[in-house]
XYZ file of C-alpha atoms in Angstrom:
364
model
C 138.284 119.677 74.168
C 137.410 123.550 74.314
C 133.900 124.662 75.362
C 132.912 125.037 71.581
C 133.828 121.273 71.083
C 132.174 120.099 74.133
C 128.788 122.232 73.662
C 129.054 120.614 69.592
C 129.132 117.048 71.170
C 126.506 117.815 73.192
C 124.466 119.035 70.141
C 125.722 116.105 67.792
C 124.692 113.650 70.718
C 121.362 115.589 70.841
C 120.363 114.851 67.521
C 121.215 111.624 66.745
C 118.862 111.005 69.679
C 116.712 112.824 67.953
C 117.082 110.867 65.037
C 116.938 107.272 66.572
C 113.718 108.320 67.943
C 112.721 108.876 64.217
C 114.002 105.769 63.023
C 112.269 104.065 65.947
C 108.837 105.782 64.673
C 108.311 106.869 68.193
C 107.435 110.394 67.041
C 103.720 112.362 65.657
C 106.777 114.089 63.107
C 108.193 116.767 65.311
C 110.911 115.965 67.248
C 110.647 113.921 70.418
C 112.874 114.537 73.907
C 114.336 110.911 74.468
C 113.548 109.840 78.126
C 116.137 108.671 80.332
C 115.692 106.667 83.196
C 116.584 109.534 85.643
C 113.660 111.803 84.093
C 111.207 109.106 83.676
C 111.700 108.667 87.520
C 110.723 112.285 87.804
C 107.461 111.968 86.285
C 106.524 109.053 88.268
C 106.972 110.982 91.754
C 104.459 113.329 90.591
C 101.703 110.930 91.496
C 100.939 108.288 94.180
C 99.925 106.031 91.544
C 101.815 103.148 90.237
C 103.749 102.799 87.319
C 101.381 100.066 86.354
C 98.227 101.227 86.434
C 95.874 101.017 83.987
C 94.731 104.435 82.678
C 93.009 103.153 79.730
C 92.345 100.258 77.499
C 91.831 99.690 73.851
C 90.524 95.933 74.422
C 89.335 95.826 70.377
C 93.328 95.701 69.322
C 93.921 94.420 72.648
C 96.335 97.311 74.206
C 96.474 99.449 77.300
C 97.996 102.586 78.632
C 99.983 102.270 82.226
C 101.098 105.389 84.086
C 104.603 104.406 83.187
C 103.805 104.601 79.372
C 101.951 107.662 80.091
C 104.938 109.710 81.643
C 107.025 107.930 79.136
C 105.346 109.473 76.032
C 104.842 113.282 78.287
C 108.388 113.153 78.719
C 108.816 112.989 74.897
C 106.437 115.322 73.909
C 108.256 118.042 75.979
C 106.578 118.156 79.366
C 107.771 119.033 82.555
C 107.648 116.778 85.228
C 105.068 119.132 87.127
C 102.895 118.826 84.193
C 102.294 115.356 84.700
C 99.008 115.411 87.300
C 97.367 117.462 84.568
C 98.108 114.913 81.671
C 97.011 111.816 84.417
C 93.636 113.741 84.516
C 93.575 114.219 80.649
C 93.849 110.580 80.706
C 90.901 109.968 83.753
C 88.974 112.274 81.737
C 89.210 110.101 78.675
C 88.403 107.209 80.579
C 85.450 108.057 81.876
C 84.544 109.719 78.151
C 84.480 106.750 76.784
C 84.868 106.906 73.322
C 88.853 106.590 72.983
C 88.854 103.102 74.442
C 85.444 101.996 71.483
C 87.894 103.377 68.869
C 87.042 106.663 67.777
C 90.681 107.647 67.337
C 90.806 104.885 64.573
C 87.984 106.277 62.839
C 87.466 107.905 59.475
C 86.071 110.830 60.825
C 89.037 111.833 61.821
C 88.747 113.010 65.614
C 90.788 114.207 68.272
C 90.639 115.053 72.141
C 90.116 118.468 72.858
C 91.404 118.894 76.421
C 90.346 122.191 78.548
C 91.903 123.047 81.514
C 90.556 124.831 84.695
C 90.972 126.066 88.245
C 94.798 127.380 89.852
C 96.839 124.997 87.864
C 96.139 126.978 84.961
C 98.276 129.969 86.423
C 100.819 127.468 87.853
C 101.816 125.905 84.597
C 101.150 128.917 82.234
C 98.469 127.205 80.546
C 97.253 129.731 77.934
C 93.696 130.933 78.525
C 93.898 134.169 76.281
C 94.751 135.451 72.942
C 96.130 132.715 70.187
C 94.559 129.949 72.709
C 93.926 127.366 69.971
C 97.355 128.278 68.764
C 101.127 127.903 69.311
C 103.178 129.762 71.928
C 103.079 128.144 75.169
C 105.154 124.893 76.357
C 102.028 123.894 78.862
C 99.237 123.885 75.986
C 101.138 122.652 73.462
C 102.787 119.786 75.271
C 100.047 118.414 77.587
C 97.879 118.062 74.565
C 100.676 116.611 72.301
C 101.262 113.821 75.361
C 98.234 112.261 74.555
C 98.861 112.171 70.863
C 102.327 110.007 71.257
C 100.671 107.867 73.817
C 98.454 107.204 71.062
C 100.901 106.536 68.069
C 103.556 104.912 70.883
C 101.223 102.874 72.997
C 98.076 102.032 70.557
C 99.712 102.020 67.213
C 97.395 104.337 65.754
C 99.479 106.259 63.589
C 98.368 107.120 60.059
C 98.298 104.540 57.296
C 97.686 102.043 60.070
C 95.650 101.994 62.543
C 95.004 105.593 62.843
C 91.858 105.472 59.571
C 91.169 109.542 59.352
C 90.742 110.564 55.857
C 91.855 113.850 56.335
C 92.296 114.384 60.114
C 92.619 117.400 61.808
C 95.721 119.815 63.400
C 94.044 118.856 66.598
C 95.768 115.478 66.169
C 99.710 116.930 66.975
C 97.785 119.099 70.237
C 94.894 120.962 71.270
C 94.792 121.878 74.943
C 93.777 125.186 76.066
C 92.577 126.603 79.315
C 89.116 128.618 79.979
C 90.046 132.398 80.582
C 87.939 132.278 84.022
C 89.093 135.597 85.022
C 87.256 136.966 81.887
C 84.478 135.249 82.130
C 80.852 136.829 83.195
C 79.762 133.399 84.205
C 80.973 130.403 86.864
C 84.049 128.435 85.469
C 82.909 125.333 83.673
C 84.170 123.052 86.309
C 82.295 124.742 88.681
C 78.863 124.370 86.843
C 79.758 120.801 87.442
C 80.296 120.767 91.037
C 83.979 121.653 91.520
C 84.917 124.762 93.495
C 86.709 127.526 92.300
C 90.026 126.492 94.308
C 89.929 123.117 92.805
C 91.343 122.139 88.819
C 89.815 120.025 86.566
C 90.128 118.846 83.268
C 87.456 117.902 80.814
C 88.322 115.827 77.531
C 85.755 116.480 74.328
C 86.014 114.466 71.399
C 85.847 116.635 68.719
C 85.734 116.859 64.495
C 86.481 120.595 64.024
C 86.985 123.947 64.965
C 84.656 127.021 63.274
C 86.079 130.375 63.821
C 83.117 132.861 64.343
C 83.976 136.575 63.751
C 81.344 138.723 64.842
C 82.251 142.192 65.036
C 79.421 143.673 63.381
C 76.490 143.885 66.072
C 76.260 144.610 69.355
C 72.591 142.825 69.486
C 72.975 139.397 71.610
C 70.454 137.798 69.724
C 72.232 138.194 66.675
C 75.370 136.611 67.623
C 73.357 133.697 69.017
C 71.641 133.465 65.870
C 74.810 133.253 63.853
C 76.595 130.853 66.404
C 73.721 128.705 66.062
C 74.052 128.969 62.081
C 77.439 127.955 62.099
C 76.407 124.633 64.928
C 73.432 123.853 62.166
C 75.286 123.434 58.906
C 74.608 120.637 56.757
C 78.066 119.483 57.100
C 77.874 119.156 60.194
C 75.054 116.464 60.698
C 76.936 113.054 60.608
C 74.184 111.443 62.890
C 70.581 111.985 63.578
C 71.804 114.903 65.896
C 74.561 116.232 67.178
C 76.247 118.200 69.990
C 78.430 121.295 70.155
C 80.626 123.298 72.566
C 81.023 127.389 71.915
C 83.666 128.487 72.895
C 83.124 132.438 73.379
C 85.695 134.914 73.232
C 85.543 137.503 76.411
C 83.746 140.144 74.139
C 80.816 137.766 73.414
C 80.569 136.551 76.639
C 79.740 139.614 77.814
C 77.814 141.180 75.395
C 75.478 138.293 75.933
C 75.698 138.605 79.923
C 74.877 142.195 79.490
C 71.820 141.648 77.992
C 70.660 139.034 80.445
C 72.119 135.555 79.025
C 73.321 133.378 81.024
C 74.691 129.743 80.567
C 70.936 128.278 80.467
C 69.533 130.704 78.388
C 71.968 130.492 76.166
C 71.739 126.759 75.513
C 67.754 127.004 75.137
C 68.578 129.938 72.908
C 70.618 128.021 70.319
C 69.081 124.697 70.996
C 66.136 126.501 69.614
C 67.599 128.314 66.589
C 69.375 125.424 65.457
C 67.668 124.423 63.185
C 67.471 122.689 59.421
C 64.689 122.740 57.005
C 63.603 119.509 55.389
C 64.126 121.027 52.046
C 67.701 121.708 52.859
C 68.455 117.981 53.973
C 66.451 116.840 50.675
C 69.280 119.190 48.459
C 72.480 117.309 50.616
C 71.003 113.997 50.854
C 70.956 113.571 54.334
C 66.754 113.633 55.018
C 66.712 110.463 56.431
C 68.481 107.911 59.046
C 69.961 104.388 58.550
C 67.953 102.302 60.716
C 71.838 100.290 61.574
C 73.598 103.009 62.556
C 71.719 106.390 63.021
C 73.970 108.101 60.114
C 72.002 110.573 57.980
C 70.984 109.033 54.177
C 69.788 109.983 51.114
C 65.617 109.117 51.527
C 65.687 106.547 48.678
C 68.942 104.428 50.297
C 68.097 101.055 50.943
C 68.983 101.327 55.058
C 66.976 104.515 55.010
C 63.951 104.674 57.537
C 62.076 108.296 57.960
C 63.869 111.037 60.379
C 60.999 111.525 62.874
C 62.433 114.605 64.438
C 61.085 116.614 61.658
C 58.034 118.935 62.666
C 55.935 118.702 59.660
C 54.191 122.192 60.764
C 57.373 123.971 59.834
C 59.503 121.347 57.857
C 62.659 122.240 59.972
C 64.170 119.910 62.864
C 66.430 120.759 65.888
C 69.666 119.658 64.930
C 71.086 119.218 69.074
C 69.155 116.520 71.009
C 68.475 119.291 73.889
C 69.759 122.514 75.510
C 72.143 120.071 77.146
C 74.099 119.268 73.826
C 75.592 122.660 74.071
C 78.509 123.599 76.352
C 80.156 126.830 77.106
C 83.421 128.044 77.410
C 84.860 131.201 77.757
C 88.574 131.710 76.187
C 91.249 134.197 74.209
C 91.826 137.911 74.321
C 89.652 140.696 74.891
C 90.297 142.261 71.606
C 87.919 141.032 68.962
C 84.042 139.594 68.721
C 85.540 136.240 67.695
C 84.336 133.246 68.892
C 84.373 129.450 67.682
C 82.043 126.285 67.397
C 83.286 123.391 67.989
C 81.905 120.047 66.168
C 81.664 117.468 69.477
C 80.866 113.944 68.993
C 79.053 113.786 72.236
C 77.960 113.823 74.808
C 74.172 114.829 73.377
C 72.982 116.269 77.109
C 75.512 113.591 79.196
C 77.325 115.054 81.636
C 80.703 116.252 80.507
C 83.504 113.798 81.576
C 85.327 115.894 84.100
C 88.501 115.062 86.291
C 90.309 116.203 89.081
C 93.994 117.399 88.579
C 95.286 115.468 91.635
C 98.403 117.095 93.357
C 101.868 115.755 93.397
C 102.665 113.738 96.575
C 104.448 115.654 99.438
């Protein structure tokens, strides 16, 4: 065979890999890398842990995730090996997040985790902290995040038309990892509001619904911005439950137009926590003024679960739509080029403490 012939094999060989994973419905509809034993052994020595371990459980369809399974479905998505401490924490993270394993991936709604990424390992992976961050472009983001998702098609069976319930769904569901753009940041790293130091890397999983794009280029008046950030957090659409919870994600601009005129992280929170806020007449028009007394969803008033929403102040007919100043995280991420910033619909925590976990290094 010539060079030509052998690379063609190699392609032809390639594909109808490729294309047995397809048949085997091992894939989220991109191509999948199939795993050999030899790589699958390279994922596994990135951790001390053993290929059996539980990393999480589904115990309502009665299935659980090993470490094995885990670097398995990484391998497919198009990890490298190295990458594989960072999607064990994803996983920890999850775990102690809690809502994966009650089935929130199966739901309706539609959800997905929204995994952020910081400390050192963001610059030793090229996780993308900058411009396009919630987009394509870099191996790191797109295939830690997209681990997670064929874990969840491959080792749950939640794929869609099955298991997997989401009416619509999101584009979160192939990948969304990112990692916060520390470096631009006016403020402590989000880890290290949560007691990790700045040499240490964490990861923090958020369920989320959606992602609001902001743009903002037309004041340079802090309150302003924080009045239309908290607009875009108190939209009708938003309010599924009695309250809910948010994360803003700020672009560098933002972040420091509001640090320049004295925000920090707190005052930020009580700021929006404060302005977000929806009038009783405005609930009345959408149907959602009161609560079902089962399950805490907003109803029409005259539905038969309804029972009265007793967060609204009858002096000014509005209620706070975030439980407390602690339903609002902050992260800082993209380029330094716009006033754009995004909300992001969370379904919790509403003031909990966000489920962080550390990326452990590889054994020596």
């Amino acid at each position: 065979m010539t060079v030509d012939d052998d690379a063609r094999a190699i392609v032809d060989a390639l594909v109808d890999a490729v294309e047995y994973c397809y048949d085997q419905e091992w894939s989220d509809g991109l191509p999948v890398i199939p795993c050999t034993p030899k790589r699958l052994d390279a994922f596994l020595a990135q951790t001390d842990r053993g290929p059996d371990d539980v990393l999480l459980a589904m115990p309502q369809i009665g299935r659980e995730c090993t470490v094995r399974m885990a670097a398995l479905n990484a391998a497919m998505a198009g990890c490298r090996p190295e990458y594989f401490p960072v999607v064990l924490a994803v996983w920890d993270s999850l775990r102690a997040e809690g809502y994966a394993g009650k089935g929130i991936w199966q739901s309706t709604t539609g959800t997905a985790p929204l995994v952020l990424v910081n400390g050192p390992v963001r610059g030793e992976l090229g996780i993308n902290c900058k411009g396009n961050v919630f987009g394509s472009g870099f191996r790191a983001n797109a295939t830690i995040g997209r681990a997670i998702r064929l874990a969840a098609i491959n080792v749950f069976g939640l794929r869609p038309h099955a298991l997997d319930q989401a009416t619509q769904g999101t584009p979160a569901k192939y990948t969304c990892c990112i990692g916060e753009n520390q470096e631009e940041s006016p403020w402590p790293a989000f880890h290290e509001e949560f007691g990790f130091g700045p040499d240490e890397s964490a990861v923090t999983v958020m369920t989320i619904r959606s992602v609001s794009h902001v743009e903002a280029r037309h004041t340079s008046d802090a309150t302003q911005l924080l009045r239309d950030l908290a607009g875009t957090v108190a939209r009708t659409g938003a309010l599924l439950h009695r309250t809910i919870s948010t994360c803003l994600v700020l672009g560098p601009e933002h972040a420091h137009l509001l640090a320049g005129q004295g925000f920090d992280k707190p005052a930020i929170r009580r700021f929006v926590f404060e302005e977000a806020r929806v009038r009783r007449e405005d609930l009345d028009r959408v149907g959602k003024t009161a609560i079902s007394r089962t399950t805490a969803w907003r109803l029409p008033a005259d539905h038969p679960e309804a029972v009265p929403d007793d967060r609204v102040d009858p002096a000014t007919g509005s209620f706070h739509v975030l439980t407390s100043p602690d339903a609002v995280q902050i992260v800082v991420a993209g380029a330094s080029n716009s006033g754009v910033s995004a909300v992001v619909d969370t379904f919790g925590p509403r003031g909990d403490r966000p489920a962080l976990a550390p990326v452990r290094p590889a054994p020596r």
